[in-house]
Coordinates of C-alpha atoms in Angstrom, one line a residue:
M1 CA 0.0 0.0 0.0
R2 CA 1.2 3.5 -0.7
G3 CA 2.9 4.8 2.4
C4 CA 0.3 3.2 4.8
S5 CA 0.8 2.5 8.5
R6 CA 1.2 -1.1 9.7
A7 CA -2.4 -1.0 11.0
S8 CA -4.0 0.5 7.9
C9 CA -2.0 -1.9 5.7
S10 CA -3.3 -4.8 7.7
I11 CA -6.9 -3.5 7.4
N12 CA -6.6 -3.0 3.7
I13 CA -5.2 -6.4 3.0
F14 CA -7.8 -8.0 5.2
A15 CA -10.5 -6.2 3.2
L16 CA -9.0 -7.3 0.0
L17 CA -9.0 -10.9 1.1
L18 CA -12.7 -10.6 2.0
V19 CA -13.5 -9.3 -1.5
L20 CA -11.4 -12.1 -3.1
N21 CA -12.9 -14.8 -1.0
V22 CA -16.2 -14.0 -2.7
A23 CA -14.7 -14.5 -6.1
N24 CA -12.2 -17.3 -5.3
G25 CA -14.1 -19.5 -2.8
D26 CA -11.8 -21.7 -0.7
N27 CA -8.7 -21.6 -2.9
P28 CA -5.7 -21.3 -0.6
Y29 CA -3.7 -18.2 -0.1
R30 CA 0.1 -17.9 0.0
F31 CA 1.7 -14.8 1.5
Y32 CA 5.1 -13.4 0.5
T33 CA 7.0 -10.3 1.6
W34 CA 9.7 -9.2 -0.8
K35 CA 12.3 -6.5 -0.2
I36 CA 13.9 -5.2 -3.4
T37 CA 17.4 -3.9 -2.8
Y38 CA 20.7 -3.4 -4.6
G39 CA 23.6 -5.7 -3.6
D40 CA 27.0 -6.9 -4.8
I41 CA 26.9 -10.0 -7.1
Y42 CA 29.7 -11.8 -9.0
P43 CA 28.0 -13.8 -11.7
L44 CA 30.9 -13.6 -14.2
G45 CA 33.7 -13.2 -11.6
V46 CA 33.4 -9.4 -11.7
K47 CA 31.8 -7.4 -8.9
Q48 CA 28.5 -5.9 -10.1
Q49 CA 25.5 -4.1 -8.6
G50 CA 22.6 -6.6 -8.8
I51 CA 18.9 -6.4 -7.9
L52 CA 18.2 -8.7 -5.0
I53 CA 14.9 -9.9 -3.6
N54 CA 15.2 -10.6 0.1
G55 CA 19.0 -10.6 -0.4
Q56 CA 18.8 -13.3 -3.1
F57 CA 20.0 -13.5 -6.7
P58 CA 18.1 -14.9 -8.5
G59 CA 15.0 -14.2 -6.4
P60 CA 13.0 -16.6 -4.3
Q61 CA 11.1 -19.4 -6.0
I62 CA 7.3 -19.4 -5.9
D63 CA 5.8 -22.9 -5.4
C64 CA 2.0 -23.0 -5.7
V65 CA -0.9 -25.2 -6.9
T66 CA -3.5 -24.5 -9.5
N67 CA -5.9 -21.7 -8.4
D68 CA -3.8 -20.7 -5.4
N69 CA -4.0 -17.0 -4.6
L70 CA -0.6 -15.3 -4.2
I71 CA -0.4 -12.2 -1.9
I72 CA 3.0 -10.7 -2.7
S73 CA 3.9 -7.5 -0.8
V74 CA 6.8 -5.8 -2.7
Y75 CA 8.9 -3.1 -0.9
N76 CA 11.0 -1.0 -3.3
Y77 CA 14.3 0.0 -1.7
L78 CA 15.9 1.0 -5.1
D79 CA 16.6 4.5 -6.2
E80 CA 14.1 4.3 -9.1
P81 CA 10.6 3.0 -9.7
F82 CA 10.1 -0.7 -9.9
L83 CA 7.6 -3.2 -11.3
I84 CA 7.4 -7.0 -11.4
S85 CA 5.6 -8.9 -14.1
W86 CA 4.7 -12.6 -14.2
N87 CA 5.8 -14.2 -17.4
G88 CA 3.1 -16.7 -18.6
I89 CA 0.7 -16.2 -15.6
L90 CA -2.6 -15.4 -17.3
Q91 CA -4.1 -13.0 -14.7
R92 CA -7.6 -14.1 -15.5
K93 CA -9.9 -11.1 -15.7
N94 CA -7.2 -9.1 -13.8
S95 CA -4.8 -7.2 -16.1
W96 CA -4.5 -4.8 -13.2
Q97 CA -2.0 -7.1 -11.6
D98 CA 0.1 -7.7 -14.7
G99 CA 3.0 -5.7 -13.6
V100 CA 3.8 -3.8 -16.9
F101 CA 3.6 -0.1 -17.3
G102 CA 0.7 -0.3 -19.7
T103 CA -1.5 -1.6 -16.9
T104 CA 0.2 -0.7 -13.6
C105 CA 1.9 2.4 -12.1
P106 CA 5.4 1.7 -10.9
I107 CA 6.2 1.3 -7.2
P108 CA 8.1 4.5 -6.2
P109 CA 11.4 4.4 -4.3
G110 CA 10.7 3.8 -0.6
K111 CA 7.1 2.6 -1.2
N112 CA 5.4 -0.7 -1.5
F113 CA 2.6 -2.4 -3.3
T114 CA 0.8 -5.7 -2.7
Y115 CA 0.1 -7.9 -5.8
I116 CA -2.8 -10.2 -5.6
V117 CA -2.3 -12.9 -8.3
Q118 CA -4.4 -16.1 -8.8
V119 CA -2.8 -18.8 -10.9
K120 CA -6.3 -19.6 -12.2
D121 CA -6.7 -22.8 -14.2
Q122 CA -2.9 -23.1 -14.9
I123 CA -0.2 -25.7 -14.4
G124 CA 3.4 -25.6 -15.4
S125 CA 6.7 -23.7 -15.5
Y126 CA 7.0 -19.9 -15.5
Y127 CA 9.1 -17.1 -14.1
Y128 CA 8.7 -13.5 -12.8
F129 CA 11.0 -10.6 -13.8
P130 CA 11.3 -6.8 -13.3
S131 CA 9.7 -5.1 -16.3
L132 CA 10.9 -1.5 -16.1
G133 CA 14.0 0.4 -17.0
L134 CA 16.1 -2.6 -18.1
H135 CA 16.1 -3.9 -14.5
K136 CA 16.0 -7.4 -15.9
A137 CA 19.7 -6.9 -16.8
A138 CA 20.5 -6.6 -13.1
G139 CA 18.5 -9.5 -11.7
G140 CA 15.2 -9.4 -9.9
F141 CA 13.9 -12.6 -11.6
G142 CA 12.9 -16.0 -10.2
S143 CA 11.1 -19.2 -11.1
I144 CA 7.4 -20.0 -10.6
K145 CA 6.2 -23.6 -10.3
V146 CA 2.5 -24.3 -10.6
Y147 CA 1.6 -27.8 -9.6
S148 CA -1.5 -29.8 -10.5
R149 CA -4.1 -30.4 -7.8
P150 CA -3.6 -33.8 -6.1
Q151 CA -6.7 -35.2 -7.6
I152 CA -5.7 -34.3 -11.2
P153 CA -3.5 -37.0 -12.8
V154 CA -0.2 -36.0 -14.4
P155 CA 1.0 -38.0 -17.4
F156 CA 4.3 -39.2 -15.8
P157 CA 5.3 -40.7 -12.5
P158 CA 6.2 -38.3 -9.7
P159 CA 9.9 -37.4 -10.1
A160 CA 12.4 -37.8 -7.3
G161 CA 13.2 -34.1 -7.4
D162 CA 12.0 -31.0 -9.2
H163 CA 14.7 -28.4 -10.1
S164 CA 14.3 -25.0 -11.6
I165 CA 17.0 -23.7 -14.0
L166 CA 17.1 -20.1 -15.0
V167 CA 19.4 -19.6 -17.9
G168 CA 20.2 -16.5 -19.9
D169 CA 22.8 -14.2 -21.3
W170 CA 24.5 -11.6 -19.1
F171 CA 26.3 -8.3 -19.4
K172 CA 29.1 -7.0 -17.2
S173 CA 27.8 -3.5 -17.8
S174 CA 25.2 -2.3 -15.3
H175 CA 21.5 -1.9 -16.3
K176 CA 21.9 1.9 -16.2
Q177 CA 24.8 1.8 -18.6
L178 CA 22.9 -0.5 -20.9
R179 CA 19.9 1.8 -20.7
Y180 CA 22.0 4.8 -21.6
I181 CA 23.2 2.9 -24.7
L182 CA 19.6 2.3 -25.8
D183 CA 18.5 5.8 -25.0
S184 CA 21.4 7.1 -27.1
G185 CA 20.0 5.4 -30.1
H186 CA 22.0 2.2 -30.3
N187 CA 21.3 -1.5 -29.9
L188 CA 22.6 -3.5 -27.0
P189 CA 26.2 -4.8 -27.4
S190 CA 26.9 -8.6 -27.5
P191 CA 26.5 -10.2 -24.0
D192 CA 29.6 -11.1 -22.0
G193 CA 28.5 -14.6 -21.0
L194 CA 25.7 -17.0 -20.0
L195 CA 24.4 -17.8 -16.5
I196 CA 22.8 -20.8 -14.9
N197 CA 20.8 -19.8 -11.8
G198 CA 22.8 -16.6 -11.5
R199 CA 26.2 -18.2 -11.7
G200 CA 28.9 -18.7 -14.3
W201 CA 31.1 -21.6 -15.3
N202 CA 30.5 -24.7 -13.0
G203 CA 28.9 -22.4 -10.4
F204 CA 25.9 -24.5 -9.6
T205 CA 25.4 -28.2 -8.7
F206 CA 22.3 -30.4 -9.0
N207 CA 22.4 -33.5 -6.9
V208 CA 20.8 -36.8 -8.0
D209 CA 20.6 -40.4 -6.9
S210 CA 21.4 -43.2 -9.2
G211 CA 18.4 -44.8 -10.9
K212 CA 16.0 -42.0 -10.1
T213 CA 14.2 -39.6 -12.5
Y214 CA 14.2 -35.8 -12.0
R215 CA 12.3 -32.9 -13.4
F216 CA 14.2 -29.9 -14.7
R217 CA 12.2 -26.7 -15.4
I218 CA 14.2 -24.5 -17.7
S219 CA 13.5 -20.9 -18.4
N220 CA 15.4 -18.5 -20.7
V221 CA 15.4 -15.2 -18.7
G222 CA 18.0 -13.5 -20.9
L223 CA 17.9 -10.2 -22.7
S224 CA 18.9 -11.0 -26.3
T225 CA 20.0 -14.6 -26.9
S226 CA 18.4 -18.0 -27.7
I227 CA 20.1 -20.9 -26.0
N228 CA 20.6 -24.6 -26.3
F229 CA 20.5 -26.8 -23.2
R230 CA 22.0 -30.3 -22.8
I231 CA 23.4 -32.7 -20.2
Q232 CA 26.5 -34.7 -20.8
G233 CA 25.8 -38.4 -21.3
H234 CA 22.0 -38.0 -20.7
T235 CA 18.9 -37.6 -22.7
M236 CA 15.9 -35.4 -21.8
T237 CA 12.2 -36.3 -22.2
L238 CA 10.1 -33.2 -22.8
V239 CA 6.9 -33.3 -20.8
E240 CA 5.6 -29.7 -20.5
V241 CA 5.9 -26.3 -22.3
E242 CA 4.5 -23.2 -20.5
G243 CA 1.5 -25.1 -19.1
S244 CA 0.9 -27.7 -21.9
H245 CA 1.7 -31.3 -21.3
T246 CA 3.5 -32.5 -24.5
I247 CA 4.0 -35.7 -26.4
Q248 CA 7.0 -37.2 -24.5
N249 CA 9.7 -36.9 -27.2
T250 CA 13.3 -37.5 -26.2
Y251 CA 16.1 -35.1 -27.1
S252 CA 19.8 -34.9 -26.6
S253 CA 19.6 -31.1 -26.5
I254 CA 16.8 -28.6 -26.7
D255 CA 16.5 -25.0 -27.9
I256 CA 14.9 -22.5 -25.6
H257 CA 14.3 -19.1 -27.0
L258 CA 14.0 -15.8 -25.2
G259 CA 11.1 -15.8 -22.6
Q260 CA 10.3 -19.5 -23.1
S261 CA 10.0 -22.2 -20.4
C262 CA 9.8 -26.0 -20.5
S263 CA 10.1 -29.1 -18.4
V264 CA 12.2 -32.2 -19.1
L265 CA 12.6 -35.5 -17.3
V266 CA 16.1 -36.8 -16.8
K267 CA 16.9 -40.3 -15.5
A268 CA 20.2 -40.7 -13.6
D269 CA 21.0 -43.9 -15.4
Q270 CA 24.7 -43.4 -16.1
P271 CA 27.8 -44.6 -14.2
P272 CA 28.1 -42.6 -10.9
K273 CA 30.2 -39.5 -11.4
D274 CA 29.8 -35.8 -12.2
Y275 CA 28.5 -34.6 -15.5
Y276 CA 28.4 -31.3 -17.3
I277 CA 25.1 -29.4 -17.7
V278 CA 25.7 -27.1 -20.6
T279 CA 24.0 -24.1 -22.1
S280 CA 25.3 -22.3 -25.2
S281 CA 24.1 -19.4 -27.3
R282 CA 22.3 -20.0 -30.6
F283 CA 22.6 -18.0 -33.8
T284 CA 25.4 -15.7 -32.5
S285 CA 28.7 -14.9 -34.2
T286 CA 30.6 -15.8 -31.0
V287 CA 29.2 -18.9 -29.2
L288 CA 28.9 -18.3 -25.5
T289 CA 28.9 -21.3 -23.2
S290 CA 28.3 -21.9 -19.5
T291 CA 28.1 -25.0 -17.3
A292 CA 26.7 -26.4 -14.1
I293 CA 27.3 -29.8 -12.6
L294 CA 25.0 -32.9 -12.4
H295 CA 26.4 -34.7 -9.3
Y296 CA 25.5 -38.3 -8.5
S297 CA 25.2 -38.7 -4.7
N298 CA 27.5 -41.8 -4.8
S299 CA 30.1 -40.1 -7.1
F300 CA 33.7 -39.5 -6.1
I301 CA 34.7 -38.7 -9.7
K302 CA 34.9 -35.0 -10.7
V303 CA 33.5 -33.8 -14.0
S304 CA 35.9 -34.4 -16.9
G305 CA 36.1 -34.7 -20.7
S306 CA 35.1 -32.3 -23.4
L307 CA 31.7 -30.6 -23.3
P308 CA 28.9 -32.2 -25.3
G309 CA 28.5 -30.3 -28.5
G310 CA 25.4 -28.6 -29.5
P311 CA 23.9 -26.8 -32.5
T312 CA 25.1 -23.2 -33.2
F313 CA 23.8 -21.6 -36.4
Q314 CA 21.6 -24.5 -37.7
I315 CA 18.2 -22.9 -38.2
D316 CA 16.7 -26.0 -39.9
W317 CA 17.7 -28.1 -36.8
S318 CA 15.8 -25.7 -34.5
L319 CA 12.8 -25.5 -36.8
N320 CA 12.4 -29.2 -37.1
Q321 CA 12.7 -29.6 -33.3
A322 CA 10.0 -26.9 -32.8
R323 CA 7.7 -28.7 -35.2
S324 CA 8.2 -31.9 -33.3
I325 CA 6.8 -30.4 -30.0
R326 CA 3.2 -31.4 -29.9
R327 CA 0.5 -31.3 -27.3
N328 CA -0.4 -34.4 -25.3
L329 CA -4.1 -34.7 -26.1
T330 CA -4.7 -37.6 -23.6
A331 CA -3.4 -35.7 -20.6
S332 CA -5.5 -33.8 -18.2
A333 CA -5.1 -30.0 -18.0
P334 CA -5.6 -28.0 -14.7
R335 CA -9.1 -29.5 -14.7
P336 CA -10.1 -33.2 -15.0
N337 CA -10.7 -33.2 -18.7
P338 CA -8.3 -34.1 -21.6
Q339 CA -6.3 -31.2 -23.1
G340 CA -7.6 -32.2 -26.5
S341 CA -11.2 -31.7 -25.7
Y342 CA -11.0 -28.1 -27.0
H343 CA -11.0 -28.6 -30.8
Y344 CA -9.4 -25.3 -31.9
G345 CA -8.9 -26.6 -35.4
L346 CA -12.7 -26.7 -36.0
I347 CA -13.1 -22.9 -35.3
K348 CA -12.8 -20.4 -38.1
P349 CA -10.9 -17.3 -37.1
S350 CA -12.9 -14.1 -37.4
R351 CA -9.9 -12.0 -38.1
T352 CA -6.3 -12.3 -39.4
I353 CA -3.7 -10.0 -38.0
I354 CA -0.2 -9.9 -39.6
L355 CA 2.6 -8.4 -37.5
A356 CA 5.9 -7.6 -39.1
N357 CA 8.9 -6.6 -37.1
S358 CA 11.4 -4.1 -38.3
A359 CA 14.5 -2.1 -37.2
P360 CA 14.1 1.5 -38.5
Y361 CA 16.0 4.6 -37.6
I362 CA 13.7 7.4 -36.5
N363 CA 15.0 10.9 -35.9
G364 CA 18.5 9.5 -36.3
K365 CA 18.2 6.9 -33.6
Q366 CA 17.8 3.1 -33.6
R367 CA 14.2 2.1 -33.0
Y368 CA 12.3 -1.1 -33.4
A369 CA 8.7 -1.3 -34.7
V370 CA 5.7 -3.5 -35.4
N371 CA 3.9 -2.7 -38.7
S372 CA 6.0 0.4 -39.0
V373 CA 4.9 1.8 -35.6
S374 CA 7.4 2.1 -32.8
Y375 CA 5.7 2.2 -29.3
V376 CA 6.3 5.1 -27.0
S377 CA 5.2 4.7 -23.3
P378 CA 2.8 7.4 -22.2
D379 CA 2.8 9.2 -18.9
T380 CA -0.2 7.2 -17.7
P381 CA -0.8 3.5 -17.8
L382 CA -3.2 2.6 -20.6
K383 CA -5.5 0.5 -18.4
L384 CA -5.9 3.4 -15.9
A385 CA -6.6 5.9 -18.8
D386 CA -9.2 3.5 -20.2
Y387 CA -10.8 3.0 -16.8
F388 CA -10.9 6.7 -15.9
K389 CA -11.7 7.7 -19.5
I390 CA -8.7 10.0 -19.7
G391 CA -8.4 11.3 -23.2
G392 CA -5.2 11.8 -25.2
V393 CA -3.2 8.9 -23.7
F394 CA -3.8 6.4 -26.5
T395 CA -6.0 5.8 -29.6
V396 CA -7.7 2.5 -30.1
G397 CA -6.9 1.1 -33.5
S398 CA -3.8 3.1 -34.0
I399 CA -1.8 0.1 -35.2
P400 CA -2.8 -1.5 -38.5
D401 CA -3.8 -5.2 -38.7
K402 CA -1.3 -5.7 -41.5
P403 CA 2.1 -4.2 -42.6
V404 CA 1.9 -0.9 -44.4
A405 CA 4.2 0.9 -46.8
G406 CA 5.9 4.1 -45.6
N407 CA 8.3 5.3 -43.0
A408 CA 8.2 4.1 -39.5
Y409 CA 6.9 6.5 -36.8
L410 CA 6.5 6.8 -33.0
A411 CA 3.2 6.4 -31.4
T412 CA 1.4 5.0 -28.3
Y413 CA -0.7 2.4 -30.1
V414 CA -3.4 0.0 -28.9
M415 CA -5.1 -2.7 -31.0
N416 CA -8.7 -3.4 -30.2
S417 CA -10.5 -6.7 -30.2
D418 CA -13.9 -7.9 -28.9
Y419 CA -14.1 -10.3 -26.0
R420 CA -14.4 -14.0 -27.1
A421 CA -13.1 -13.3 -30.6
F422 CA -11.1 -16.1 -32.2
V423 CA -8.3 -14.7 -34.2
E424 CA -5.3 -15.8 -36.4
I425 CA -2.0 -13.9 -35.8
V426 CA 0.9 -14.2 -38.2
F427 CA 4.3 -13.0 -37.0
Q428 CA 6.3 -12.1 -40.2
N429 CA 10.0 -11.7 -39.8
W430 CA 12.1 -10.3 -42.7
E431 CA 15.2 -9.7 -40.6
D432 CA 18.3 -11.9 -40.3
S433 CA 17.8 -12.6 -36.5
V434 CA 15.5 -14.9 -34.6
Q435 CA 12.6 -13.1 -33.0
S436 CA 10.7 -14.1 -29.9
W437 CA 7.2 -12.9 -29.2
H438 CA 5.3 -13.0 -25.9
M439 CA 1.6 -12.3 -25.1
N440 CA 0.5 -11.4 -21.6
G441 CA -2.9 -12.6 -20.4
N442 CA -3.3 -15.2 -23.1
A443 CA -1.8 -18.5 -24.4
F444 CA -2.2 -19.5 -28.0
F445 CA -1.9 -22.5 -30.3
V446 CA 1.3 -22.4 -32.4
V447 CA -0.3 -23.8 -35.6
G448 CA 2.5 -23.2 -38.2
M449 CA 6.0 -22.1 -39.0
G450 CA 7.6 -21.6 -42.4
G451 CA 10.2 -19.8 -44.4
G452 CA 9.6 -16.7 -46.6
Q453 CA 6.4 -14.8 -47.0
W454 CA 3.2 -16.0 -45.3
T455 CA 0.2 -16.3 -47.7
S456 CA -3.2 -17.7 -47.3
A457 CA -1.9 -20.9 -48.9
S458 CA 0.4 -21.4 -45.9
R459 CA -2.7 -22.5 -44.0
T460 CA -2.6 -25.9 -45.8
G461 CA 0.4 -26.8 -43.6
Y462 CA -1.1 -25.8 -40.3
N463 CA -1.3 -28.2 -37.4
L464 CA -5.0 -28.1 -36.5
R465 CA -5.0 -31.1 -34.2
D466 CA -2.3 -31.1 -31.5
A467 CA -0.4 -27.8 -31.7
V468 CA 1.4 -26.8 -28.5
F469 CA -0.4 -24.2 -26.3
R470 CA 1.9 -21.5 -24.9
S471 CA 2.5 -17.8 -24.4
T472 CA 5.9 -17.3 -26.1
T473 CA 6.9 -18.3 -29.6
Q474 CA 9.9 -17.9 -31.8
V475 CA 10.0 -16.7 -35.4
Y476 CA 13.1 -17.7 -37.5
P477 CA 15.0 -15.4 -39.8
K478 CA 13.1 -14.5 -43.0
S479 CA 10.3 -16.7 -41.8
W480 CA 6.8 -16.6 -40.3
T481 CA 5.0 -18.2 -37.4
A482 CA 1.2 -18.4 -37.2
I483 CA -0.9 -18.7 -34.0
Y484 CA -4.6 -19.2 -33.2
L485 CA -5.8 -17.3 -30.2
A486 CA -9.1 -17.3 -28.3
L487 CA -9.5 -13.8 -26.7
D488 CA -11.4 -15.0 -23.6
N489 CA -9.6 -12.7 -21.1
V490 CA -10.9 -9.1 -20.8
G491 CA -8.2 -6.6 -20.2
M492 CA -5.3 -4.5 -21.6
W493 CA -2.5 -7.0 -22.6
N494 CA 1.1 -6.4 -23.6
I495 CA 2.3 -8.1 -26.9
R496 CA 6.1 -7.7 -27.0
S497 CA 9.4 -8.8 -28.3
E498 CA 11.2 -10.8 -25.7
N499 CA 14.5 -9.3 -26.9
W500 CA 14.6 -6.7 -24.3
G501 CA 16.5 -4.1 -26.3
R502 CA 13.9 -4.3 -29.0
Q503 CA 11.1 -4.2 -26.5
Y504 CA 12.6 -1.1 -24.8
L505 CA 13.0 0.7 -28.2
G506 CA 9.4 0.2 -29.3
Q507 CA 8.8 -3.4 -30.5
Q508 CA 5.7 -3.9 -28.4
F509 CA 2.1 -2.8 -28.3
Y510 CA -1.1 -3.4 -26.3
L511 CA -4.1 -5.5 -27.2
R512 CA -7.4 -4.2 -25.6
V513 CA -9.8 -7.1 -25.2
Y514 CA -13.0 -5.3 -24.6
T515 CA -16.5 -5.9 -23.4
S516 CA -19.1 -3.3 -22.5
S517 CA -20.3 -5.5 -19.6
P518 CA -19.3 -4.2 -16.1
S519 CA -19.9 -7.7 -14.6
L520 CA -17.4 -9.3 -12.3
R521 CA -18.0 -12.4 -14.4
D522 CA -15.9 -10.7 -17.1
E523 CA -13.4 -8.5 -15.3
Y524 CA -12.4 -7.6 -11.8
P525 CA -12.7 -3.9 -10.9
V526 CA -9.7 -1.6 -10.3
P527 CA -7.9 -2.7 -7.1
R528 CA -8.5 -0.5 -4.1
N529 CA -4.8 -0.3 -3.5
A530 CA -3.9 0.5 -7.2
L531 CA -1.1 3.0 -7.5
L532 CA -2.1 6.1 -9.4
C533 CA 0.4 8.1 -11.5
G534 CA 0.5 10.5 -14.5
R535 CA -2.9 11.9 -15.4
A536 CA -4.6 9.4 -13.1
R537 CA -3.0 10.9 -10.0
G538 CA -5.5 12.2 -7.5
R539 CA -8.4 10.1 -8.8
R540 CA -10.3 7.7 -6.6
T541 CA -10.2 4.0 -7.1
R542 CA -13.2 2.5 -5.4
P543 CA -14.5 1.7 -1.9
F544 CA -14.6 -1.9 -0.8

């Protein structure tokens, strides 16, 4: 709460819980208090100023069960505003809690805010991260595990252990230095290395017992680089991708693009010793590599030998692997019904949206754009402007549904869509780099990928039966990716590049999923504790 006393904060939180109990019934509550501070970290052997949560880098792990309510009180002790977003958590009917500037005012220095997040009808592997000011380059991220309810069957035996692995590129420059580079009109430099759970070469050890099977949840929390993940002498069985149980294919290595998460099962079936866990960069001129250790509990032999090789530039290899990832139609979802009971392939989209990324120079500075529009953040969160009917903040429909000719330009743009529309979105990439796109508040079916220009004839190759259902997808160089999306979540939702330099310099926009109904059935009202900034400052939220 904004500068409230201990007594008033307690009363406000209690009242919030009374309101939420009406909506959420008997679903459990989990309470967290997070203190956001700067602190010294040494991820690549060099002292840096990192962003810590309760003194930890990476931040504390969230373990929860489908439909749990997470009450997370965040205290900002940094010298600048701060926000946390929840990558892949759908925030059903509640974009107010999404933690991006389009929906939420930042937490000012010295203040706090309590997020109230329900992991509604979700399972799987996700992560949280700081969404403002390139803070992600300094830390502040952590893993989120959403377990199935005990009565819902999972399509594999319970593993002996469940490990989270946060991998990603890292820079020795501070987030403020990197931000200055972007603000000066340049792209980010090449990263200096890769981290596994916040540490460099051989900096982290995972312990296993011979003969047992373990689950590893891997998330790419980096800023600019796709990675490949592998374990020396072991294979991996893919079982889940961002909330979808998958066909259980076995891989010797797996690509994980920016913002993506997945789960693999690994059986400790090799001779007892230590083995390398390896992550390396993909599609980069200089291949970066980092390692951790898989340690058998009865091992007295240190890790040795050469690192297992992985793909580097091979786009076809990655594309073929991506196409092999399919949804397990016989597995239960968060509820006791098969995942395949929703026949998305039988629904005709009412609208086709084609989104083309580009890298224009505008006013002599590097920018990034979608359909020739480079996003500029307004002084007031879009969701608050929409709620309070504050004019001049954004214009609905200010981004075209398809690429247009002409010079790129700066704008605060919002795409409008009706509640419960079923749409087709094509991400068209004419650049030489792999793109990664994420959608807040929604997951989608990745129905097709291909090279060159997408046309209506491309639909003949769509997977309309068992496409994976996720919230982040890659688009290969000079290629396209198509998704089907049911817009069943009212709110203001960020669609963005997961390359954080591109996102910062304009490759994002907001999708307004709208209904005229004021019913709680469709969307929760503005939170009583909502922070108000910009032109919303001084307004009243609502009484309980």
